[in-house]
PDB file of C-alpha atoms in Angstrom:
ATOM      1  CA  UNK S   1     -10.108  12.744  17.857  1.00  0.00           C
ATOM      2  CA  UNK S   2      -7.602  10.034  16.846  1.00  0.00           C
ATOM      3  CA  UNK S   3      -4.833  10.442  14.322  1.00  0.00           C
ATOM      4  CA  UNK S   4      -5.970   9.933  10.725  1.00  0.00           C
ATOM      5  CA  UNK S   5      -4.883   6.517   9.396  1.00  0.00           C
ATOM      6  CA  UNK S   6      -5.620   5.510   5.830  1.00  0.00           C
ATOM      7  CA  UNK S   7      -4.570   1.883   6.270  1.00  0.00           C
ATOM      8  CA  UNK S   8      -2.178  -0.450   4.515  1.00  0.00           C
ATOM      9  CA  UNK S   9      -2.859  -1.277   0.874  1.00  0.00           C
ATOM     10  CA  UNK S  10      -3.291  -4.984  -0.017  1.00  0.00           C
ATOM     11  CA  UNK S  11      -2.091  -6.211   3.386  1.00  0.00           C
ATOM     12  CA  UNK S  12      -2.240  -9.913   2.516  1.00  0.00           C
ATOM     13  CA  UNK S  13      -0.182  -9.472  -0.640  1.00  0.00           C
ATOM     14  CA  UNK S  14       2.383  -7.402   1.235  1.00  0.00           C
ATOM     15  CA  UNK S  15       2.536  -9.950   4.062  1.00  0.00           C
ATOM     16  CA  UNK S  16       2.958 -12.829   1.604  1.00  0.00           C
ATOM     17  CA  UNK S  17       5.721 -11.075  -0.346  1.00  0.00           C
ATOM     18  CA  UNK S  18       7.723 -10.396   2.841  1.00  0.00           C
ATOM     19  CA  UNK S  19       7.089 -13.845   4.326  1.00  0.00           C
ATOM     20  CA  UNK S  20       7.788 -15.896   1.198  1.00  0.00           C
ATOM     21  CA  UNK S  21      10.707 -13.680   0.265  1.00  0.00           C
ATOM     22  CA  UNK S  22      12.279 -14.294   3.653  1.00  0.00           C
ATOM     23  CA  UNK S  23      11.622 -18.047   3.517  1.00  0.00           C
ATOM     24  CA  UNK S  24      13.059 -18.228   0.006  1.00  0.00           C
ATOM     25  CA  UNK S  25      16.222 -16.326   1.048  1.00  0.00           C
ATOM     26  CA  UNK S  26      16.713 -18.650   4.000  1.00  0.00           C
ATOM     27  CA  UNK S  27      16.113 -21.673   1.758  1.00  0.00           C
ATOM     28  CA  UNK S  28      18.846 -20.503  -0.601  1.00  0.00           C
ATOM     29  CA  UNK S  29      21.235 -19.924   2.286  1.00  0.00           C
ATOM     30  CA  UNK S  30      20.398 -23.390   3.655  1.00  0.00           C
ATOM     31  CA  UNK S  31      21.258 -24.976   0.295  1.00  0.00           C
ATOM     32  CA  UNK S  32      24.608 -23.133   0.270  1.00  0.00           C
ATOM     33  CA  UNK S  33      25.505 -24.171   3.814  1.00  0.00           C
ATOM     34  CA  UNK S  34      24.291 -27.748   4.022  1.00  0.00           C
ATOM     35  CA  UNK S  35      24.072 -29.285   0.560  1.00  0.00           C
ATOM     36  CA  UNK S  36      27.256 -30.122  -1.244  1.00  0.00           C
ATOM     37  CA  UNK S  37      26.267 -30.009  -4.881  1.00  0.00           C
ATOM     38  CA  UNK S  38      27.606 -27.601  -7.524  1.00  0.00           C
ATOM     39  CA  UNK S  39      24.309 -27.430  -9.462  1.00  0.00           C
ATOM     40  CA  UNK S  40      22.345 -26.717  -6.268  1.00  0.00           C
ATOM     41  CA  UNK S  41      24.916 -24.065  -5.271  1.00  0.00           C
ATOM     42  CA  UNK S  42      24.294 -22.172  -8.512  1.00  0.00           C
ATOM     43  CA  UNK S  43      20.582 -22.688  -8.159  1.00  0.00           C
ATOM     44  CA  UNK S  44      20.754 -21.275  -4.615  1.00  0.00           C
ATOM     45  CA  UNK S  45      22.001 -17.956  -6.002  1.00  0.00           C
ATOM     46  CA  UNK S  46      18.923 -17.735  -8.199  1.00  0.00           C
ATOM     47  CA  UNK S  47      16.710 -18.698  -5.255  1.00  0.00           C
ATOM     48  CA  UNK S  48      18.258 -16.003  -3.039  1.00  0.00           C
ATOM     49  CA  UNK S  49      17.894 -13.430  -5.814  1.00  0.00           C
ATOM     50  CA  UNK S  50      14.228 -14.324  -6.314  1.00  0.00           C
ATOM     51  CA  UNK S  51      13.569 -14.226  -2.560  1.00  0.00           C
ATOM     52  CA  UNK S  52      15.288 -10.833  -2.328  1.00  0.00           C
ATOM     53  CA  UNK S  53      13.034  -9.441  -5.092  1.00  0.00           C
ATOM     54  CA  UNK S  54       9.902 -10.633  -3.248  1.00  0.00           C
ATOM     55  CA  UNK S  55      11.145  -9.330   0.092  1.00  0.00           C
ATOM     56  CA  UNK S  56      12.151  -5.934  -1.290  1.00  0.00           C
ATOM     57  CA  UNK S  57       8.807  -5.573  -3.124  1.00  0.00           C
ATOM     58  CA  UNK S  58       6.951  -6.289   0.120  1.00  0.00           C
ATOM     59  CA  UNK S  59       9.019  -3.703   2.053  1.00  0.00           C
ATOM     60  CA  UNK S  60       8.560  -1.177  -0.778  1.00  0.00           C
ATOM     61  CA  UNK S  61       4.766  -1.701  -0.645  1.00  0.00           C
ATOM     62  CA  UNK S  62       4.858  -1.083   3.105  1.00  0.00           C
ATOM     63  CA  UNK S  63       7.008   2.098   2.708  1.00  0.00           C
ATOM     64  CA  UNK S  64       4.682   3.388   0.015  1.00  0.00           C
ATOM     65  CA  UNK S  65       1.661   2.762   2.271  1.00  0.00           C
ATOM     66  CA  UNK S  66       3.256   4.700   5.107  1.00  0.00           C
ATOM     67  CA  UNK S  67       4.490   7.780   3.188  1.00  0.00           C
ATOM     68  CA  UNK S  68       4.426   7.454  -0.581  1.00  0.00           C
ATOM     69  CA  UNK S  69       0.679   7.439  -1.115  1.00  0.00           C
ATOM     70  CA  UNK S  70       0.388  10.781   0.735  1.00  0.00           C
ATOM     71  CA  UNK S  71       2.989  12.392  -1.491  1.00  0.00           C
ATOM     72  CA  UNK S  72       1.319  10.905  -4.602  1.00  0.00           C
ATOM     73  CA  UNK S  73      -2.080  12.240  -3.538  1.00  0.00           C
ATOM     74  CA  UNK S  74      -0.709  15.687  -2.819  1.00  0.00           C
ATOM     75  CA  UNK S  75       1.157  15.840  -6.135  1.00  0.00           C
ATOM     76  CA  UNK S  76      -1.893  14.673  -8.079  1.00  0.00           C
ATOM     77  CA  UNK S  77      -4.245  17.168  -6.398  1.00  0.00           C
ATOM     78  CA  UNK S  78      -1.764  20.031  -6.778  1.00  0.00           C
ATOM     79  CA  UNK S  79      -1.956  19.635 -10.603  1.00  0.00           C
ATOM     80  CA  UNK S  80      -5.638  20.719 -10.594  1.00  0.00           C
ATOM     81  CA  UNK S  81      -6.641  24.378 -10.821  1.00  0.00           C
ATOM     82  CA  UNK S  82      -9.194  24.402  -8.025  1.00  0.00           C
ATOM     83  CA  UNK S  83     -11.994  26.990  -7.812  1.00  0.00           C
ATOM     84  CA  UNK S  84     -13.422  25.641  -4.591  1.00  0.00           C
ATOM     85  CA  UNK S  85     -16.894  24.927  -5.976  1.00  0.00           C
ATOM     86  CA  UNK S  86     -16.154  21.589  -7.650  1.00  0.00           C
ATOM     87  CA  UNK S  87     -17.966  18.331  -6.923  1.00  0.00           C
ATOM     88  CA  UNK S  88     -15.497  15.497  -6.498  1.00  0.00           C
ATOM     89  CA  UNK S  89     -16.422  11.790  -6.788  1.00  0.00           C
ATOM     90  CA  UNK S  90     -13.811   9.338  -5.471  1.00  0.00           C
ATOM     91  CA  UNK S  91     -14.734   5.858  -6.681  1.00  0.00           C
ATOM     92  CA  UNK S  92     -12.992   3.213  -4.601  1.00  0.00           C
ATOM     93  CA  UNK S  93     -12.330   5.701  -1.835  1.00  0.00           C
ATOM     94  CA  UNK S  94     -11.094   3.174   0.720  1.00  0.00           C
ATOM     95  CA  UNK S  95     -10.580   5.109   3.927  1.00  0.00           C
ATOM     96  CA  UNK S  96     -10.887   8.466   2.176  1.00  0.00           C
ATOM     97  CA  UNK S  97      -7.311   9.414   1.323  1.00  0.00           C
ATOM     98  CA  UNK S  98      -8.073  11.141  -1.984  1.00  0.00           C
ATOM     99  CA  UNK S  99     -11.610  12.209  -0.995  1.00  0.00           C
ATOM    100  CA  UNK S 100     -10.378  14.043   2.098  1.00  0.00           C
ATOM    101  CA  UNK S 101      -7.370  15.474   0.299  1.00  0.00           C
ATOM    102  CA  UNK S 102      -9.687  16.932  -2.380  1.00  0.00           C
ATOM    103  CA  UNK S 103     -12.070  18.257   0.263  1.00  0.00           C
ATOM    104  CA  UNK S 104      -9.323  20.522   1.627  1.00  0.00           C
ATOM    105  CA  UNK S 105      -9.356  22.403  -1.683  1.00  0.00           C
ATOM    106  CA  UNK S 106     -13.116  22.945  -1.621  1.00  0.00           C
ATOM    107  CA  UNK S 107     -15.038  25.856  -0.095  1.00  0.00           C
ATOM    108  CA  UNK S 108     -18.599  25.375  -1.414  1.00  0.00           C
ATOM    109  CA  UNK S 109     -18.102  22.155  -3.414  1.00  0.00           C
ATOM    110  CA  UNK S 110     -18.500  18.591  -2.169  1.00  0.00           C
ATOM    111  CA  UNK S 111     -16.208  15.611  -2.031  1.00  0.00           C
ATOM    112  CA  UNK S 112     -17.997  12.236  -2.128  1.00  0.00           C
ATOM    113  CA  UNK S 113     -16.490   8.781  -1.866  1.00  0.00           C
ATOM    114  CA  UNK S 114     -17.937   5.369  -2.612  1.00  0.00           C
ATOM    115  CA  UNK S 115     -16.419   1.945  -2.047  1.00  0.00           C
ATOM    116  CA  UNK S 116     -17.228  -1.700  -1.336  1.00  0.00           C
ATOM    117  CA  UNK S 117     -15.042  -1.387   1.821  1.00  0.00           C
ATOM    118  CA  UNK S 118     -13.247  -4.674   1.569  1.00  0.00           C
ATOM    119  CA  UNK S 119     -10.563  -5.232   4.243  1.00  0.00           C
ATOM    120  CA  UNK S 120      -8.735  -7.608   1.930  1.00  0.00           C
ATOM    121  CA  UNK S 121      -7.931  -4.611  -0.315  1.00  0.00           C
ATOM    122  CA  UNK S 122      -7.072  -2.194   2.510  1.00  0.00           C
ATOM    123  CA  UNK S 123      -6.471  -2.911   6.192  1.00  0.00           C
ATOM    124  CA  UNK S 124      -9.349  -2.023   8.537  1.00  0.00           C
ATOM    125  CA  UNK S 125     -11.356  -0.793   5.564  1.00  0.00           C
ATOM    126  CA  UNK S 126     -14.880   0.212   6.549  1.00  0.00           C
ATOM    127  CA  UNK S 127     -17.328   3.051   6.064  1.00  0.00           C
ATOM    128  CA  UNK S 128     -16.967   3.819   9.798  1.00  0.00           C
ATOM    129  CA  UNK S 129     -13.217   4.291   9.437  1.00  0.00           C
ATOM    130  CA  UNK S 130     -13.726   6.481   6.311  1.00  0.00           C
ATOM    131  CA  UNK S 131     -16.184   8.694   8.255  1.00  0.00           C
ATOM    132  CA  UNK S 132     -13.738   8.940  11.197  1.00  0.00           C
ATOM    133  CA  UNK S 133     -10.963  10.065   8.829  1.00  0.00           C
ATOM    134  CA  UNK S 134     -13.292  12.695   7.315  1.00  0.00           C
ATOM    135  CA  UNK S 135     -13.890  14.439  10.682  1.00  0.00           C
TER     136      UNK S 135
END
């Protein structure tokens, strides 16, 4: 049995934020180093700031995907007074993060997940991966 992996959320958005953030930062630095114009110098600070925001957002999305979503799931599920006989429906289950977390609280109840399993929304998203994570 392999280690449970619930994938990376919105991988293309995260990749684009990191990539374009980095390119924008380097563009701003390039302007500062090689172009001798006062207006462009001030504009470069804004460009670097904007690139830094994109880059940091991309890194934050990655960090949340690695650890934050597990803590959020656990906190959310801990707020419910479980009896063990509930029926849970996880709409947009992805690779089963919430569905499997809820299933751990159930004794006779059922946890069911449905999704369109789009890999553009979640890396390696498929019903096969969801079933593997449920084992």
